[in-house]
Amino acid sequence: MARSPVPPTGSPTFRVPRPFDRNARLFGPAGVERLARAHVMVMGLGGVGSAVVEGLARAGVGRFTLVDFDHVCLTNVNRQFHALPATAGAAKADLMADRVRAVNPAAAVEAVTTFYEAKTAATILARDPDVIVDAIDNVTAKLHLLATCIFRARPVVTALGASGKVDPTLVRFADLRKTHDDPLAKTIRKNLWRVYGINLKRVSNLAAVYSDEEVILPDPALPFVKCGPECPCTTWPNRHHTSEKRRVIYGTAVFVTSVFGMTAASLVTRFLTGDPRVDLRPELKVLPGDDPVTDPDERWREVPDDEEDTFQAEA
């Protein structure tokens, strides 16, 4: 049976805030109190990650760490909750922090405008959240984060490929080892083993949000619009991610990316409130003869560009 990482205090003075009254009718006053005391870290604030934050803010989560180095581009407007023509060039983490505070002024929010990589991972994760949501669209960084969560049994939900999809009814969740027909899941499984020595057949409770819808490829006749000096967004060149480095840019739709995000938010909320059906603590079973890496930082390795290109999570 799953246990919430945030035990209730049973304080007789706790009162459900009026904006979260309907949450209390689902999760009870103790559940609302747990959410108010919980700390969630969301990594990646694109179409999926921004929806995660929106859902958790309205669920009443009391503390957020929002991690994204990126700034709003006009091409984000079709699906990302912080993106408007007027916000082009602004930091995504700062915008989502402001949005959380607008929903719940009592929430504590830290915006971290840092790229997650080997040299920054320890500092970012030292904030010790109760749950991490992985909405990163860089495969190398995603692999390192998931390997770290597996080795350290950190509660985590990962979002897989939302690009090139149009049917929100096909979005679901499962153990990462049980996902199917998702190209990103395939490359994650392969590289967790190749780079970190993790056999996902021996990892349970690694929750993944995915869709088994066949990927829709973009029309090859469309112009390939790259980041560049002519881009109206003010942050070119992008230090870590830029369409200059991509051979394919897949289409994305808010009615799919938001369902990915809200599904992840549901899993986190249910875990934090003690739903026995949801356990987000990954468990690695190590057998004699296994040789998994114990320190993921030792094995940070860039995934080849063709794999980054092919397996976009949501960009």
mmCIF file of C-alpha atoms in Angstrom:
data_model
loop_
_atom_site.group_PDB
_atom_site.id
_atom_site.type_symbol
_atom_site.label_atom_id
_atom_site.label_comp_id
_atom_site.label_asym_id
_atom_site.label_seq_id
_atom_site.Cartn_x
_atom_site.Cartn_y
_atom_site.Cartn_z
ATOM 1 C CA MET A 1 0.000 0.000 0.000
ATOM 2 C CA ALA A 2 1.332 3.429 -0.942
ATOM 3 C CA ARG A 3 1.991 5.940 1.798
ATOM 4 C CA SER A 4 2.031 9.673 1.365
ATOM 5 C CA PRO A 5 5.488 11.176 1.947
ATOM 6 C CA VAL A 6 3.693 13.990 3.777
ATOM 7 C CA PRO A 7 2.073 12.690 6.979
ATOM 8 C CA PRO A 8 -0.896 14.693 8.278
ATOM 9 C CA THR A 9 -0.343 16.684 11.425
ATOM 10 C CA GLY A 10 -3.895 16.243 12.601
ATOM 11 C CA SER A 11 -3.816 19.867 13.668
ATOM 12 C CA PRO A 12 -7.197 20.924 15.084
ATOM 13 C CA THR A 13 -6.492 24.459 13.867
ATOM 14 C CA PHE A 14 -6.191 23.551 10.173
ATOM 15 C CA ARG A 15 -9.006 24.951 8.076
ATOM 16 C CA VAL A 16 -9.528 24.164 4.420
ATOM 17 C CA PRO A 17 -8.979 27.385 2.436
ATOM 18 C CA ARG A 18 -12.144 28.405 0.654
ATOM 19 C CA PRO A 19 -10.578 28.179 -2.853
ATOM 20 C CA PHE A 20 -9.808 24.503 -2.222
ATOM 21 C CA ASP A 21 -13.174 23.496 -0.784
ATOM 22 C CA ARG A 22 -13.955 21.216 -3.743
ATOM 23 C CA ASN A 23 -10.591 19.493 -3.333
ATOM 24 C CA ALA A 24 -11.482 18.680 0.282
ATOM 25 C CA ARG A 25 -14.660 16.981 -0.918
ATOM 26 C CA LEU A 26 -12.483 14.595 -2.937
ATOM 27 C CA PHE A 27 -9.433 14.132 -0.719
ATOM 28 C CA GLY A 28 -10.744 15.126 2.712
ATOM 29 C CA PRO A 29 -9.372 17.874 4.977
ATOM 30 C CA ALA A 30 -6.330 15.723 5.811
ATOM 31 C CA GLY A 31 -5.577 15.367 2.106
ATOM 32 C CA VAL A 32 -5.806 19.119 1.570
ATOM 33 C CA GLU A 33 -3.478 19.648 4.529
ATOM 34 C CA ARG A 34 -0.970 17.189 3.072
ATOM 35 C CA LEU A 35 -1.059 18.994 -0.263
ATOM 36 C CA ALA A 36 -0.555 22.349 1.450
ATOM 37 C CA ARG A 37 2.567 20.986 3.162
ATOM 38 C CA ALA A 38 3.937 19.170 0.107
ATOM 39 C CA HIS A 39 6.915 20.206 -2.012
ATOM 40 C CA VAL A 40 6.824 19.335 -5.723
ATOM 41 C CA MET A 41 9.627 19.944 -8.213
ATOM 42 C CA VAL A 42 8.624 20.233 -11.874
ATOM 43 C CA MET A 43 11.473 19.848 -14.363
ATOM 44 C CA GLY A 44 10.664 21.350 -17.750
ATOM 45 C CA LEU A 45 7.906 23.915 -18.216
ATOM 46 C CA GLY A 46 6.796 23.393 -21.783
ATOM 47 C CA GLY A 47 3.395 22.193 -22.945
ATOM 48 C CA VAL A 48 3.387 19.277 -20.507
ATOM 49 C CA GLY A 49 5.233 20.845 -17.581
ATOM 50 C CA SER A 50 3.210 24.061 -17.563
ATOM 51 C CA ALA A 51 0.010 21.984 -17.423
ATOM 52 C CA VAL A 52 1.424 19.976 -14.512
ATOM 53 C CA VAL A 53 2.073 23.175 -12.574
ATOM 54 C CA GLU A 54 -1.384 24.533 -13.372
ATOM 55 C CA GLY A 55 -3.033 21.358 -12.118
ATOM 56 C CA LEU A 56 -0.983 21.141 -8.930
ATOM 57 C CA ALA A 57 -1.385 24.829 -8.106
ATOM 58 C CA ARG A 58 -5.159 24.440 -8.294
ATOM 59 C CA ALA A 59 -4.915 21.235 -6.255
ATOM 60 C CA GLY A 60 -3.430 23.345 -3.463
ATOM 61 C CA VAL A 61 0.186 22.172 -3.384
ATOM 62 C CA GLY A 62 1.950 24.520 -0.994
ATOM 63 C CA ARG A 63 5.534 24.563 -2.266
ATOM 64 C CA PHE A 64 6.978 24.428 -5.774
ATOM 65 C CA THR A 65 10.427 24.351 -7.309
ATOM 66 C CA LEU A 66 10.060 25.129 -11.020
ATOM 67 C CA VAL A 67 13.095 24.300 -13.155
ATOM 68 C CA ASP A 68 13.547 25.479 -16.744
ATOM 69 C CA PHE A 69 16.369 27.443 -18.360
ATOM 70 C CA ASP A 70 14.235 28.337 -21.392
ATOM 71 C CA HIS A 71 12.410 31.500 -22.441
ATOM 72 C CA VAL A 72 9.074 31.835 -24.212
ATOM 73 C CA CYS A 73 9.114 31.652 -28.006
ATOM 74 C CA LEU A 74 6.144 32.635 -30.164
ATOM 75 C CA THR A 75 5.936 29.009 -31.310
ATOM 76 C CA ASN A 76 5.023 28.084 -27.707
ATOM 77 C CA VAL A 77 1.750 30.041 -27.766
ATOM 78 C CA ASN A 78 -0.303 27.161 -29.188
ATOM 79 C CA ARG A 79 0.166 24.933 -26.127
ATOM 80 C CA GLN A 80 2.135 26.353 -23.177
ATOM 81 C CA PHE A 81 0.155 27.941 -20.336
ATOM 82 C CA HIS A 82 2.586 30.810 -19.767
ATOM 83 C CA ALA A 83 3.057 31.632 -23.448
ATOM 84 C CA LEU A 84 1.373 34.694 -24.944
ATOM 85 C CA PRO A 85 2.584 37.065 -27.640
ATOM 86 C CA ALA A 86 3.182 39.558 -24.839
ATOM 87 C CA THR A 87 5.399 37.145 -22.859
ATOM 88 C CA ALA A 88 7.774 36.219 -25.705
ATOM 89 C CA GLY A 89 11.327 36.329 -24.410
ATOM 90 C CA ALA A 90 10.399 36.020 -20.722
ATOM 91 C CA ALA A 91 11.728 33.159 -18.575
ATOM 92 C CA LYS A 92 9.257 30.275 -18.394
ATOM 93 C CA ALA A 93 10.105 29.494 -14.766
ATOM 94 C CA ASP A 94 9.444 33.080 -13.689
ATOM 95 C CA LEU A 95 6.142 33.222 -15.578
ATOM 96 C CA MET A 96 4.859 29.966 -14.092
ATOM 97 C CA ALA A 97 5.948 31.060 -10.616
ATOM 98 C CA ASP A 98 3.845 34.193 -11.027
ATOM 99 C CA ARG A 99 0.921 32.077 -12.212
ATOM 100 C CA VAL A 100 1.123 29.811 -9.156
ATOM 101 C CA ARG A 101 1.150 32.838 -6.847
ATOM 102 C CA ALA A 102 -1.882 34.261 -8.643
ATOM 103 C CA VAL A 103 -3.792 31.009 -8.046
ATOM 104 C CA ASN A 104 -2.587 30.498 -4.473
ATOM 105 C CA PRO A 105 -0.906 33.499 -2.810
ATOM 106 C CA ALA A 106 0.018 31.281 0.153
ATOM 107 C CA ALA A 107 2.202 28.994 -1.985
ATOM 108 C CA ALA A 108 5.993 29.165 -1.747
ATOM 109 C CA VAL A 109 7.497 29.123 -5.233
ATOM 110 C CA GLU A 110 11.115 29.063 -6.356
ATOM 111 C CA ALA A 111 11.924 29.616 -10.028
ATOM 112 C CA VAL A 112 15.191 27.996 -11.128
ATOM 113 C CA THR A 113 16.364 29.209 -14.542
ATOM 114 C CA THR A 114 19.139 26.639 -14.806
ATOM 115 C CA PHE A 115 19.735 23.875 -17.336
ATOM 116 C CA TYR A 116 19.669 20.432 -15.700
ATOM 117 C CA GLU A 117 22.993 18.737 -16.482
ATOM 118 C CA ALA A 118 25.758 16.841 -14.701
ATOM 119 C CA LYS A 119 27.317 19.930 -13.123
ATOM 120 C CA THR A 120 23.989 21.382 -11.921
ATOM 121 C CA ALA A 121 22.049 18.234 -10.994
ATOM 122 C CA ALA A 122 23.239 17.921 -7.394
ATOM 123 C CA THR A 123 22.504 21.559 -6.600
ATOM 124 C CA ILE A 124 19.037 21.400 -8.128
ATOM 125 C CA LEU A 125 18.075 18.123 -6.435
ATOM 126 C CA ALA A 126 19.461 19.241 -3.063
ATOM 127 C CA ARG A 127 16.135 21.046 -2.555
ATOM 128 C CA ASP A 128 14.791 17.578 -1.664
ATOM 129 C CA PRO A 129 11.197 17.695 -2.965
ATOM 130 C CA ASP A 130 8.581 15.147 -1.970
ATOM 131 C CA VAL A 131 7.931 14.362 -5.657
ATOM 132 C CA ILE A 132 9.660 15.200 -8.938
ATOM 133 C CA VAL A 133 7.798 15.550 -12.225
ATOM 134 C CA ASP A 134 10.049 14.950 -15.221
ATOM 135 C CA ALA A 135 8.756 16.947 -18.180
ATOM 136 C CA ILE A 136 12.222 17.422 -19.680
ATOM 137 C CA ASP A 137 12.453 17.254 -23.474
ATOM 138 C CA ASN A 138 16.228 16.680 -23.627
ATOM 139 C CA VAL A 139 16.872 12.936 -23.690
ATOM 140 C CA THR A 140 20.339 13.109 -22.112
ATOM 141 C CA ALA A 141 19.067 15.141 -19.158
ATOM 142 C CA LYS A 142 15.947 12.990 -18.857
ATOM 143 C CA LEU A 143 18.029 9.820 -18.631
ATOM 144 C CA HIS A 144 20.258 11.247 -15.914
ATOM 145 C CA LEU A 145 17.292 12.452 -13.856
ATOM 146 C CA LEU A 146 15.481 9.117 -14.093
ATOM 147 C CA ALA A 147 18.643 7.159 -13.246
ATOM 148 C CA THR A 148 19.189 9.393 -10.218
ATOM 149 C CA CYS A 149 15.599 8.910 -9.041
ATOM 150 C CA ILE A 150 15.867 5.140 -9.481
ATOM 151 C CA PHE A 151 19.132 4.801 -7.535
ATOM 152 C CA ARG A 152 17.972 7.115 -4.746
ATOM 153 C CA ALA A 153 14.328 5.932 -4.675
ATOM 154 C CA ARG A 154 13.076 9.484 -5.204
ATOM 155 C CA PRO A 155 9.359 9.642 -6.055
ATOM 156 C CA VAL A 156 9.032 10.638 -9.707
ATOM 157 C CA VAL A 157 6.607 10.758 -12.627
ATOM 158 C CA THR A 158 7.998 10.971 -16.148
ATOM 159 C CA ALA A 159 6.191 12.316 -19.210
ATOM 160 C CA LEU A 160 7.012 10.634 -22.510
ATOM 161 C CA GLY A 161 6.328 11.627 -26.130
ATOM 162 C CA ALA A 162 3.497 14.130 -26.568
ATOM 163 C CA SER A 163 4.664 15.496 -29.925
ATOM 164 C CA GLY A 164 3.033 14.350 -33.143
ATOM 165 C CA LYS A 165 -0.164 13.252 -31.349
ATOM 166 C CA VAL A 166 -3.774 14.485 -31.756
ATOM 167 C CA ASP A 167 -5.944 12.080 -29.716
ATOM 168 C CA PRO A 168 -6.069 12.899 -25.982
ATOM 169 C CA THR A 169 -8.182 9.811 -25.266
ATOM 170 C CA LEU A 170 -5.099 7.655 -25.870
ATOM 171 C CA VAL A 171 -3.075 9.272 -23.077
ATOM 172 C CA ARG A 172 -2.550 6.910 -20.139
ATOM 173 C CA PHE A 173 -0.011 5.926 -17.513
ATOM 174 C CA ALA A 174 1.872 2.763 -16.641
ATOM 175 C CA ASP A 175 5.193 1.561 -15.289
ATOM 176 C CA LEU A 176 7.815 2.720 -17.784
ATOM 177 C CA ARG A 177 8.771 -0.911 -18.368
ATOM 178 C CA LYS A 178 5.178 -1.658 -19.477
ATOM 179 C CA THR A 179 4.696 1.223 -21.922
ATOM 180 C CA HIS A 180 4.386 0.392 -25.600
ATOM 181 C CA ASP A 181 4.270 2.079 -28.998
ATOM 182 C CA ASP A 182 6.087 5.136 -27.665
ATOM 183 C CA PRO A 183 9.417 5.874 -29.405
ATOM 184 C CA LEU A 184 10.715 7.971 -26.511
ATOM 185 C CA ALA A 185 10.052 5.147 -24.031
ATOM 186 C CA LYS A 186 12.015 2.801 -26.274
ATOM 187 C CA THR A 187 15.083 5.021 -26.342
ATOM 188 C CA ILE A 188 14.843 5.663 -22.583
ATOM 189 C CA ARG A 189 14.754 1.929 -21.865
ATOM 190 C CA LYS A 190 17.685 1.269 -24.203
ATOM 191 C CA ASN A 191 19.874 4.040 -22.841
ATOM 192 C CA LEU A 192 19.112 3.448 -19.160
ATOM 193 C CA TRP A 193 20.655 0.045 -19.727
ATOM 194 C CA ARG A 194 23.443 1.146 -22.085
ATOM 195 C CA VAL A 195 24.579 4.180 -20.094
ATOM 196 C CA TYR A 196 23.543 3.443 -16.498
ATOM 197 C CA GLY A 197 23.306 -0.347 -16.338
ATOM 198 C CA ILE A 198 19.633 -0.227 -15.310
ATOM 199 C CA ASN A 199 17.460 -3.095 -16.506
ATOM 200 C CA LEU A 200 13.924 -1.706 -16.368
ATOM 201 C CA LYS A 201 12.530 -5.212 -16.031
ATOM 202 C CA ARG A 202 13.818 -4.971 -12.451
ATOM 203 C CA VAL A 203 12.417 -1.503 -11.751
ATOM 204 C CA SER A 204 8.883 -1.145 -10.436
ATOM 205 C CA ASN A 205 6.815 1.950 -9.640
ATOM 206 C CA LEU A 206 8.495 4.144 -12.265
ATOM 207 C CA ALA A 207 5.342 5.933 -13.381
ATOM 208 C CA ALA A 208 5.229 7.136 -16.984
ATOM 209 C CA VAL A 209 2.565 9.138 -18.804
ATOM 210 C CA TYR A 210 2.461 8.142 -22.466
ATOM 211 C CA SER A 211 0.314 7.706 -25.561
ATOM 212 C CA ASP A 212 0.341 4.727 -27.905
ATOM 213 C CA GLU A 213 -0.991 6.829 -30.773
ATOM 214 C CA GLU A 214 1.121 6.584 -33.920
ATOM 215 C CA VAL A 215 3.287 9.659 -34.394
ATOM 216 C CA ILE A 216 2.150 12.054 -37.116
ATOM 217 C CA LEU A 217 5.108 13.265 -39.135
ATOM 218 C CA PRO A 218 5.187 16.904 -40.242
ATOM 219 C CA ASP A 219 4.463 17.792 -43.856
ATOM 220 C CA PRO A 220 7.874 17.839 -45.572
ATOM 221 C CA ALA A 221 6.672 20.712 -47.759
ATOM 222 C CA LEU A 222 6.441 23.015 -44.747
ATOM 223 C CA PRO A 223 9.347 25.425 -44.327
ATOM 224 C CA PHE A 224 11.768 24.471 -41.556
ATOM 225 C CA VAL A 225 11.716 27.607 -39.421
ATOM 226 C CA LYS A 226 14.816 27.744 -37.252
ATOM 227 C CA CYS A 227 15.852 29.958 -34.411
ATOM 228 C CA GLY A 228 18.039 32.716 -35.746
ATOM 229 C CA PRO A 229 18.737 36.433 -35.766
ATOM 230 C CA GLU A 230 15.439 37.053 -37.536
ATOM 231 C CA CYS A 231 13.416 35.374 -34.771
ATOM 232 C CA PRO A 232 11.060 37.855 -33.049
ATOM 233 C CA CYS A 233 11.777 36.217 -29.697
ATOM 234 C CA THR A 234 14.523 38.042 -27.860
ATOM 235 C CA THR A 235 16.608 35.177 -26.476
ATOM 236 C CA TRP A 236 18.334 33.793 -29.570
ATOM 237 C CA PRO A 237 20.741 32.075 -29.569
ATOM 238 C CA ASN A 238 19.453 29.527 -27.076
ATOM 239 C CA ARG A 239 22.361 28.063 -25.121
ATOM 240 C CA HIS A 240 21.178 24.487 -24.791
ATOM 241 C CA HIS A 241 18.178 23.937 -27.037
ATOM 242 C CA THR A 242 17.632 25.507 -30.392
ATOM 243 C CA SER A 243 15.818 24.418 -33.529
ATOM 244 C CA GLU A 244 19.130 25.025 -35.309
ATOM 245 C CA LYS A 245 20.171 21.620 -33.918
ATOM 246 C CA ARG A 246 17.052 19.720 -34.966
ATOM 247 C CA ARG A 247 16.472 17.926 -38.219
ATOM 248 C CA VAL A 248 12.743 17.501 -37.566
ATOM 249 C CA ILE A 249 10.288 19.649 -35.605
ATOM 250 C CA TYR A 250 7.130 17.718 -34.782
ATOM 251 C CA GLY A 251 3.711 19.258 -34.393
ATOM 252 C CA THR A 252 2.125 19.626 -30.961
ATOM 253 C CA ALA A 253 -1.404 20.345 -29.761
ATOM 254 C CA VAL A 254 -2.553 21.755 -26.434
ATOM 255 C CA PHE A 255 -5.379 19.231 -26.135
ATOM 256 C CA VAL A 256 -2.751 16.473 -25.976
ATOM 257 C CA THR A 257 0.109 18.123 -24.079
ATOM 258 C CA SER A 258 -2.260 19.433 -21.404
ATOM 259 C CA VAL A 259 -3.761 15.969 -20.885
ATOM 260 C CA PHE A 260 -0.256 14.568 -20.426
ATOM 261 C CA GLY A 261 0.372 17.256 -17.817
ATOM 262 C CA MET A 262 -2.939 16.880 -16.021
ATOM 263 C CA THR A 263 -2.495 13.101 -15.887
ATOM 264 C CA ALA A 264 0.870 13.602 -14.198
ATOM 265 C CA ALA A 265 -0.695 16.154 -11.826
ATOM 266 C CA SER A 266 -3.388 13.619 -10.941
ATOM 267 C CA LEU A 267 -0.798 10.968 -10.102
ATOM 268 C CA VAL A 268 1.152 13.379 -7.915
ATOM 269 C CA THR A 269 -1.970 14.599 -6.116
ATOM 270 C CA ARG A 270 -3.203 11.082 -5.441
ATOM 271 C CA PHE A 271 0.222 9.980 -4.211
ATOM 272 C CA LEU A 272 0.571 12.953 -1.877
ATOM 273 C CA THR A 273 -2.899 12.427 -0.415
ATOM 274 C CA GLY A 274 -2.238 8.747 0.304
ATOM 275 C CA ASP A 275 -4.187 7.009 -2.465
ATOM 276 C CA PRO A 276 -3.179 3.334 -2.038
ATOM 277 C CA ARG A 277 -3.444 2.763 -5.802
ATOM 278 C CA VAL A 278 -0.608 5.172 -6.639
ATOM 279 C CA ASP A 279 3.001 4.661 -5.573
ATOM 280 C CA LEU A 280 5.610 6.860 -7.236
ATOM 281 C CA ARG A 281 8.663 5.483 -5.405
ATOM 282 C CA PRO A 282 10.790 3.576 -7.937
ATOM 283 C CA GLU A 283 12.195 0.289 -6.661
ATOM 284 C CA LEU A 284 15.279 -1.313 -8.232
ATOM 285 C CA LYS A 285 15.806 -5.006 -7.610
ATOM 286 C CA VAL A 286 19.525 -5.765 -7.837
ATOM 287 C CA LEU A 287 20.419 -9.419 -8.380
ATOM 288 C CA PRO A 288 23.781 -11.164 -7.955
ATOM 289 C CA GLY A 289 25.998 -10.349 -10.921
ATOM 290 C CA ASP A 290 24.291 -7.031 -11.666
ATOM 291 C CA ASP A 291 26.547 -4.027 -11.988
ATOM 292 C CA PRO A 292 24.403 -0.889 -12.058
ATOM 293 C CA VAL A 293 26.032 2.511 -11.743
ATOM 294 C CA THR A 294 25.639 3.911 -8.238
ATOM 295 C CA ASP A 295 26.541 7.494 -9.121
ATOM 296 C CA PRO A 296 24.774 8.666 -12.313
ATOM 297 C CA ASP A 297 27.082 11.695 -12.521
ATOM 298 C CA GLU A 298 29.917 9.323 -13.413
ATOM 299 C CA ARG A 299 28.120 8.235 -16.571
ATOM 300 C CA TRP A 300 26.663 11.476 -17.931
ATOM 301 C CA ARG A 301 26.814 10.904 -21.666
ATOM 302 C CA GLU A 302 25.282 12.923 -24.462
ATOM 303 C CA VAL A 303 22.699 10.965 -26.444
ATOM 304 C CA PRO A 304 23.437 11.137 -30.199
ATOM 305 C CA ASP A 305 21.693 13.942 -32.073
ATOM 306 C CA ASP A 306 19.613 11.526 -34.135
ATOM 307 C CA GLU A 307 18.057 10.112 -30.958
ATOM 308 C CA GLU A 308 17.436 13.574 -29.498
ATOM 309 C CA ASP A 309 15.849 14.473 -32.830
ATOM 310 C CA THR A 310 13.646 11.427 -33.204
ATOM 311 C CA PHE A 311 12.364 11.120 -29.673
ATOM 312 C CA GLN A 312 11.179 14.582 -28.710
ATOM 313 C CA ALA A 313 9.112 14.537 -25.541
ATOM 314 C CA GLU A 314 7.444 17.896 -26.132
ATOM 315 C CA ALA A 315 9.244 20.846 -27.573
#
